Amino acid sequence: MEKMVFEETELRLGLPGNNKKKNNEKKRGFSETESETESDENNNSDETSNTTVDLLLNLSSPKKEANKNNNNNGVVAENHSSPNNNKEKNLLPSDPAKPPAKAQVVGWPPVRSYRKNMFAVQKSSTEESQKNEKNNNNGNGNGSFVKVSMDGAPYLRKVDLKNYNSYPQLSDALGKMFSSFTIGSCESEGMKDFFMNERALMDLLNNSDYVPTYEDKDGDWMLVGDVPWEMFVESCKRLRIMKGKEAIGLAPRAMEKCKNRS
Amino acid sequence: MTHSGSSLPDLPNCTSTAAPMSEIRSPPPDRVLEIVLENVLHFLTCRRDRNAASLVCRSWCRAEALTRSDLFIGNCYAVSPHRATSRFRRVRSLTVKGKPRFADFDLLPLNWGAHFSPWGSALADAYPWLEKLHLKRMSLTDDDLNLIARSFPSFKELVLVCCEGFGIAGIAAVAANCRLLRVLDLVESVVEDADEDEEVMDWISCFPDGETHLESLVFECVECPVNFEALERLVARSPYLKKLRLNHYVSIPQLYRLMHRAPQLTHLGTGSFCASDDVAVGDQELDYSSAFAACKSLVCLSGFRDILPDYLPAIYPACANLTSLNLSYADVNADQLKPVILQCHKLQTLWVLDSICDEGLQAVAATCKDLRELRVFPGNTREEAEGPVSEVGLEVISQGCRKLQSILFFCQRMTNAAVIAMSKNCPDLVVFRLCIIGRYRPDPETHEPMDDGFGAIVMNCKKLTRLAVSGLLTDQAFRYIGMYGKLLRTLSVAFAGDSDQGLKYVLEGCPNLQKLEIRDSPFGDAALHSGLHHFYNMRFLWMSTCKLTRQGCQEIARALPHLALEVIDSQEDKADDHIEILYMYRSLDRPRNDAPKCVTILQ
């Protein structure tokens, strides 16, 4: 199943080859969202079917237009323009069993972002595990709050890493917090592959706007995604979403640490 | 238009000693009527009444302007600070609203605007006697807060709702300098702590020593630890404190202490409602319910962050008197909710999470016969086939809570029948906001669109002023809205409608419409055009990811010179002319000059 559409300017620290894009459809018709979300893998990515995400992405660095390595000719497929759409919508009533889409759309449902993040994981965790987590926390008192800053954003945020179970969830939440910018999913499996392949990593960093990085227990700044999730939560002191170009400097260190661990 | 105030007699709310009869100068004859008018107008408090009075004639306009002490600016860009302060000379309380509501859902770019600074400097010049400032969705900096703190010696009340751009330093400045401060409410605002390298500022300690005038201190949204000892001392020396809403860095044992210090509290927002790290289970636990019993005046409870439901019974002593309960941060299920809610007979406002399920709603319906406002928030925001609350819950609420006036309900599925039932059972509804999280979702029983449900709401709820629609909706839904929604002032539409006709129905049919926000719906230029007669009467119109073109918007701009049309777009070269966001509002002054690059203001 084809992966979700991503904007070129979105960073995706995923498997090499994730950068392959569909023929640029920013506004996907309803039919397209339906067909794409049948794949489970897609649930993890910060996908959108809404151009407002594109809008927000490009604000920060209009010159990134030049970096786009895909044919982004500005062809915008309209949300409802295709004559098919009405038909598809009318098809819906006769097919109620299938929910329309599992995609997360920017700004939908209309709840403020702190409400979205709050219960990302709690549904699955029992009270016991919550207690255990609090006892095992890395000394930050209430939960594992770490500061998140983004280059260029006017203010910091804080996230509680215990609220998330995986990199994609964290990336989803970060994407919503810093709504102008979308940080792509970072599958932990995929990350390892990436870090084994230095060239792929360099390519990615060169082509991406923003990269999530973190400061670990040793005080080193690392690329997010290089270690298994649990290890990351234990060692992460602070998050910084930095410009892709700057993050290139971190890549060698990331490679080093990775090699030491493997 | 200039009018010196020196010949005016004392106004009702100014204190002065009466002068002996022989020393009173009688005012010139042409001023008598105006003076009488000013004295009478003082009794007009409602701003809509005042607006009407100001339209009678010039002298009424003048008199009204001189006597308006509470100024409400619904859109900070509708009027320049200079114009506002020139007309209204004696303002003591100011409310300013900035960004459109969809900014809350990340649909507006960062740095879009709504900067407080120009207002700040104008206010400092024009109203040195300013006492109250309420800001909503504005962007303000620490410098702005500093200015506020230092410019108004009589400053009493600061309320910041959904604001951002400032940090602890700004709050500390207000705490330190506003000696008469009664209200410091930071609600749903983004407050950052100090620079990464600096220590977190202890703003609580910045309040001056001695007894304070504090009546309300709300800092739930402040994302940094507070100095608890200082907070406890502050509470202890604030005998007038009635409202206290803590952030989640205050633990439950700390809450216990605060409550015993302030038994006079009426509104309490708990901090973190779970065991603190240093109390192991089994250690002697404090009797938290004694704290709730001690605060005999509690009518409003909120907070309950990070809740351990075991602690919920602590609030039992307060339940019987509660009129307002906010459990929307608390992941409690029906069984955990029931023992609480079954005691809350006086409850009028309830905010909960859908984790309570339809069963929990049943318990609410059975007990809370006085309920006026209900909000059910989603624990899981992904689109799913089923969810914990549904049409079943909505229907039981409608049957049990007949006095309901306002509802916000998130769910994964809903039937027309349940919505129709609510429209008939709850005729007092003023606000009906239903959000079916699954987009384009029809009635799961009949497979019909949700047109009839919303149609029934506008038809049967004759007092309805605010409506938010969702689910699969055709133009027919909008036809109903246009036909029956005569009092409607605010309408929110998302992923709905078939064609331009839908929006036309609304713009042509709803004479009181003031705020219209639409996203992802197939309405285009022709539809927009049908509202020309009405746009000057609206506060704003928002349309994103619809079918508007720049040209269509340009035509509107040409036709209506006092309308600001902000086209917000990320793409510079596009194959087609469709725009992403139109944010349109009336404005008496020139278009703003503080817009970021992605915003084009059409004229």
PDB file of N, CA and C in Angstrom, chain B residues 226-272:
ATOM      1  N   VAL B 226       6.255  26.081  40.802  1.00  0.00           N
ATOM      2  CA  VAL B 226       6.138  27.287  41.617  1.00  0.00           C
ATOM      3  C   VAL B 226       6.775  27.014  42.978  1.00  0.00           C
ATOM      4  N   ASN B 227       7.189  28.076  43.580  1.00  0.00           N
ATOM      5  CA  ASN B 227       7.763  27.995  44.920  1.00  0.00           C
ATOM      6  C   ASN B 227       6.610  27.788  45.892  1.00  0.00           C
ATOM      7  N   PHE B 228       6.470  26.563  46.377  1.00  0.00           N
ATOM      8  CA  PHE B 228       5.262  26.278  47.144  1.00  0.00           C
ATOM      9  C   PHE B 228       5.209  27.039  48.469  1.00  0.00           C
ATOM     10  N   GLU B 229       6.350  27.158  49.114  1.00  0.00           N
ATOM     11  CA  GLU B 229       6.330  27.872  50.405  1.00  0.00           C
ATOM     12  C   GLU B 229       5.846  29.307  50.206  1.00  0.00           C
ATOM     13  N   ALA B 230       6.337  29.901  49.128  1.00  0.00           N
ATOM     14  CA  ALA B 230       5.911  31.283  48.857  1.00  0.00           C
ATOM     15  C   ALA B 230       4.420  31.329  48.535  1.00  0.00           C
ATOM     16  N   LEU B 231       3.958  30.294  47.819  1.00  0.00           N
ATOM     17  CA  LEU B 231       2.542  30.265  47.468  1.00  0.00           C
ATOM     18  C   LEU B 231       1.690  30.120  48.721  1.00  0.00           C
ATOM     19  N   GLU B 232       2.139  29.276  49.604  1.00  0.00           N
ATOM     20  CA  GLU B 232       1.376  29.079  50.837  1.00  0.00           C
ATOM     21  C   GLU B 232       1.323  30.374  51.642  1.00  0.00           C
ATOM     22  N   ARG B 233       2.446  31.066  51.698  1.00  0.00           N
ATOM     23  CA  ARG B 233       2.463  32.345  52.425  1.00  0.00           C
ATOM     24  C   ARG B 233       1.550  33.356  51.743  1.00  0.00           C
ATOM     25  N   LEU B 234       1.566  33.335  50.432  1.00  0.00           N
ATOM     26  CA  LEU B 234       0.737  34.280  49.683  1.00  0.00           C
ATOM     27  C   LEU B 234      -0.738  34.028  49.969  1.00  0.00           C
ATOM     28  N   VAL B 235      -1.113  32.757  49.928  1.00  0.00           N
ATOM     29  CA  VAL B 235      -2.516  32.418  50.178  1.00  0.00           C
ATOM     30  C   VAL B 235      -2.899  32.810  51.603  1.00  0.00           C
ATOM     31  N   ALA B 236      -1.968  32.572  52.515  1.00  0.00           N
ATOM     32  CA  ALA B 236      -2.259  32.870  53.915  1.00  0.00           C
ATOM     33  C   ALA B 236      -2.481  34.364  54.132  1.00  0.00           C
ATOM     34  N   ARG B 237      -1.850  35.214  53.317  1.00  0.00           N
ATOM     35  CA  ARG B 237      -2.019  36.642  53.528  1.00  0.00           C
ATOM     36  C   ARG B 237      -2.976  37.276  52.500  1.00  0.00           C
ATOM     37  N   SER B 238      -3.815  36.434  51.925  1.00  0.00           N
ATOM     38  CA  SER B 238      -4.809  36.939  50.963  1.00  0.00           C
ATOM     39  C   SER B 238      -6.199  36.583  51.453  1.00  0.00           C
ATOM     40  N   PRO B 239      -6.713  37.380  52.366  1.00  0.00           N
ATOM     41  CA  PRO B 239      -7.988  37.034  52.997  1.00  0.00           C
ATOM     42  C   PRO B 239      -9.178  37.130  52.052  1.00  0.00           C
ATOM     43  N   TYR B 240      -8.999  37.815  50.919  1.00  0.00           N
ATOM     44  CA  TYR B 240     -10.130  37.966  50.013  1.00  0.00           C
ATOM     45  C   TYR B 240     -10.118  36.943  48.901  1.00  0.00           C
ATOM     46  N   LEU B 241      -9.169  36.054  48.952  1.00  0.00           N
ATOM     47  CA  LEU B 241      -8.998  35.106  47.846  1.00  0.00           C
ATOM     48  C   LEU B 241     -10.178  34.153  47.769  1.00  0.00           C
ATOM     49  N   LYS B 242     -10.831  34.169  46.613  1.00  0.00           N
ATOM     50  CA  LYS B 242     -11.980  33.291  46.425  1.00  0.00           C
ATOM     51  C   LYS B 242     -11.733  32.260  45.339  1.00  0.00           C
ATOM     52  N   LYS B 243     -10.927  32.626  44.354  1.00  0.00           N
ATOM     53  CA  LYS B 243     -10.693  31.711  43.244  1.00  0.00           C
ATOM     54  C   LYS B 243      -9.212  31.404  43.168  1.00  0.00           C
ATOM     55  N   LEU B 244      -8.929  30.120  43.202  1.00  0.00           N
ATOM     56  CA  LEU B 244      -7.540  29.691  43.132  1.00  0.00           C
ATOM     57  C   LEU B 244      -7.454  28.483  42.220  1.00  0.00           C
ATOM     58  N   ARG B 245      -6.719  28.611  41.116  1.00  0.00           N
ATOM     59  CA  ARG B 245      -6.567  27.477  40.205  1.00  0.00           C
ATOM     60  C   ARG B 245      -5.081  27.249  39.989  1.00  0.00           C
ATOM     61  N   LEU B 246      -4.646  26.101  40.437  1.00  0.00           N
ATOM     62  CA  LEU B 246      -3.216  25.775  40.502  1.00  0.00           C
ATOM     63  C   LEU B 246      -2.762  25.027  39.260  1.00  0.00           C
ATOM     64  N   ASN B 247      -1.473  25.035  39.043  1.00  0.00           N
ATOM     65  CA  ASN B 247      -0.962  24.220  37.940  1.00  0.00           C
ATOM     66  C   ASN B 247      -0.564  22.841  38.455  1.00  0.00           C
ATOM     67  N   HIS B 248      -0.215  21.976  37.548  1.00  0.00           N
ATOM     68  CA  HIS B 248      -0.040  20.576  37.942  1.00  0.00           C
ATOM     69  C   HIS B 248       1.263  20.326  38.682  1.00  0.00           C
ATOM     70  N   TYR B 249       2.038  21.404  38.946  1.00  0.00           N
ATOM     71  CA  TYR B 249       3.239  21.228  39.750  1.00  0.00           C
ATOM     72  C   TYR B 249       2.927  21.266  41.245  1.00  0.00           C
ATOM     73  N   VAL B 250       1.674  21.566  41.558  1.00  0.00           N
ATOM     74  CA  VAL B 250       1.275  21.553  42.960  1.00  0.00           C
ATOM     75  C   VAL B 250       0.689  20.183  43.251  1.00  0.00           C
ATOM     76  N   SER B 251       1.247  19.511  44.216  1.00  0.00           N
ATOM     77  CA  SER B 251       0.822  18.136  44.480  1.00  0.00           C
ATOM     78  C   SER B 251      -0.363  18.126  45.429  1.00  0.00           C
ATOM     79  N   ILE B 252      -0.905  16.946  45.618  1.00  0.00           N
ATOM     80  CA  ILE B 252      -2.123  16.879  46.434  1.00  0.00           C
ATOM     81  C   ILE B 252      -1.854  17.181  47.908  1.00  0.00           C
ATOM     82  N   PRO B 253      -0.754  16.759  48.481  1.00  0.00           N
ATOM     83  CA  PRO B 253      -0.515  17.179  49.868  1.00  0.00           C
ATOM     84  C   PRO B 253      -0.349  18.692  49.986  1.00  0.00           C
ATOM     85  N   GLN B 254       0.212  19.292  48.972  1.00  0.00           N
ATOM     86  CA  GLN B 254       0.363  20.743  48.989  1.00  0.00           C
ATOM     87  C   GLN B 254      -0.999  21.413  48.868  1.00  0.00           C
ATOM     88  N   LEU B 255      -1.825  20.821  48.031  1.00  0.00           N
ATOM     89  CA  LEU B 255      -3.182  21.335  47.889  1.00  0.00           C
ATOM     90  C   LEU B 255      -3.891  21.313  49.233  1.00  0.00           C
ATOM     91  N   TYR B 256      -3.693  20.235  49.930  1.00  0.00           N
ATOM     92  CA  TYR B 256      -4.305  20.064  51.251  1.00  0.00           C
ATOM     93  C   TYR B 256      -3.974  21.246  52.148  1.00  0.00           C
ATOM     94  N   ARG B 257      -2.702  21.595  52.161  1.00  0.00           N
ATOM     95  CA  ARG B 257      -2.281  22.699  53.013  1.00  0.00           C
ATOM     96  C   ARG B 257      -2.921  24.019  52.576  1.00  0.00           C
ATOM     97  N   LEU B 258      -2.940  24.227  51.261  1.00  0.00           N
ATOM     98  CA  LEU B 258      -3.499  25.481  50.761  1.00  0.00           C
ATOM     99  C   LEU B 258      -4.976  25.602  51.110  1.00  0.00           C
ATOM    100  N   MET B 259      -5.680  24.492  50.979  1.00  0.00           N
ATOM    101  CA  MET B 259      -7.118  24.552  51.257  1.00  0.00           C
ATOM    102  C   MET B 259      -7.385  24.867  52.718  1.00  0.00           C
ATOM    103  N   HIS B 260      -6.543  24.341  53.593  1.00  0.00           N
ATOM    104  CA  HIS B 260      -6.741  24.665  55.000  1.00  0.00           C
ATOM    105  C   HIS B 260      -6.387  26.109  55.293  1.00  0.00           C
ATOM    106  N   ARG B 261      -5.519  26.683  54.461  1.00  0.00           N
ATOM    107  CA  ARG B 261      -5.185  28.098  54.635  1.00  0.00           C
ATOM    108  C   ARG B 261      -6.290  29.000  54.125  1.00  0.00           C
ATOM    109  N   ALA B 262      -7.052  28.493  53.168  1.00  0.00           N
ATOM    110  CA  ALA B 262      -8.031  29.361  52.502  1.00  0.00           C
ATOM    111  C   ALA B 262      -9.400  28.702  52.470  1.00  0.00           C
ATOM    112  N   PRO B 263     -10.009  28.511  53.604  1.00  0.00           N
ATOM    113  CA  PRO B 263     -11.309  27.848  53.638  1.00  0.00           C
ATOM    114  C   PRO B 263     -12.427  28.675  53.018  1.00  0.00           C
ATOM    115  N   GLN B 264     -12.116  29.926  52.710  1.00  0.00           N
ATOM    116  CA  GLN B 264     -13.152  30.770  52.131  1.00  0.00           C
ATOM    117  C   GLN B 264     -13.257  30.616  50.622  1.00  0.00           C
ATOM    118  N   LEU B 265     -12.447  29.758  50.044  1.00  0.00           N
ATOM    119  CA  LEU B 265     -12.444  29.608  48.593  1.00  0.00           C
ATOM    120  C   LEU B 265     -13.803  29.189  48.054  1.00  0.00           C
ATOM    121  N   THR B 266     -14.149  29.780  46.907  1.00  0.00           N
ATOM    122  CA  THR B 266     -15.376  29.373  46.232  1.00  0.00           C
ATOM    123  C   THR B 266     -15.066  28.600  44.952  1.00  0.00           C
ATOM    124  N   HIS B 267     -13.946  28.932  44.318  1.00  0.00           N
ATOM    125  CA  HIS B 267     -13.570  28.269  43.065  1.00  0.00           C
ATOM    126  C   HIS B 267     -12.176  27.698  43.235  1.00  0.00           C
ATOM    127  N   LEU B 268     -12.066  26.404  43.074  1.00  0.00           N
ATOM    128  CA  LEU B 268     -10.765  25.772  43.264  1.00  0.00           C
ATOM    129  C   LEU B 268     -10.389  24.929  42.064  1.00  0.00           C
ATOM    130  N   GLY B 269      -9.176  25.146  41.568  1.00  0.00           N
ATOM    131  CA  GLY B 269      -8.628  24.264  40.538  1.00  0.00           C
ATOM    132  C   GLY B 269      -7.496  23.492  41.166  1.00  0.00           C
ATOM    133  N   THR B 270      -7.669  22.195  41.310  1.00  0.00           N
ATOM    134  CA  THR B 270      -6.635  21.414  41.963  1.00  0.00           C
ATOM    135  C   THR B 270      -5.437  21.305  41.032  1.00  0.00           C
ATOM    136  N   GLY B 271      -4.332  20.998  41.610  1.00  0.00           N
ATOM    137  CA  GLY B 271      -3.159  20.773  40.776  1.00  0.00           C
ATOM    138  C   GLY B 271      -3.149  19.321  40.363  1.00  0.00           C
ATOM    139  N   SER B 272      -2.038  18.688  40.611  1.00  0.00           N
ATOM    140  CA  SER B 272      -1.915  17.289  40.272  1.00  0.00           C
ATOM    141  C   SER B 272      -2.680  16.456  41.288  1.00  0.00           C
TER     142      SER B 272
END
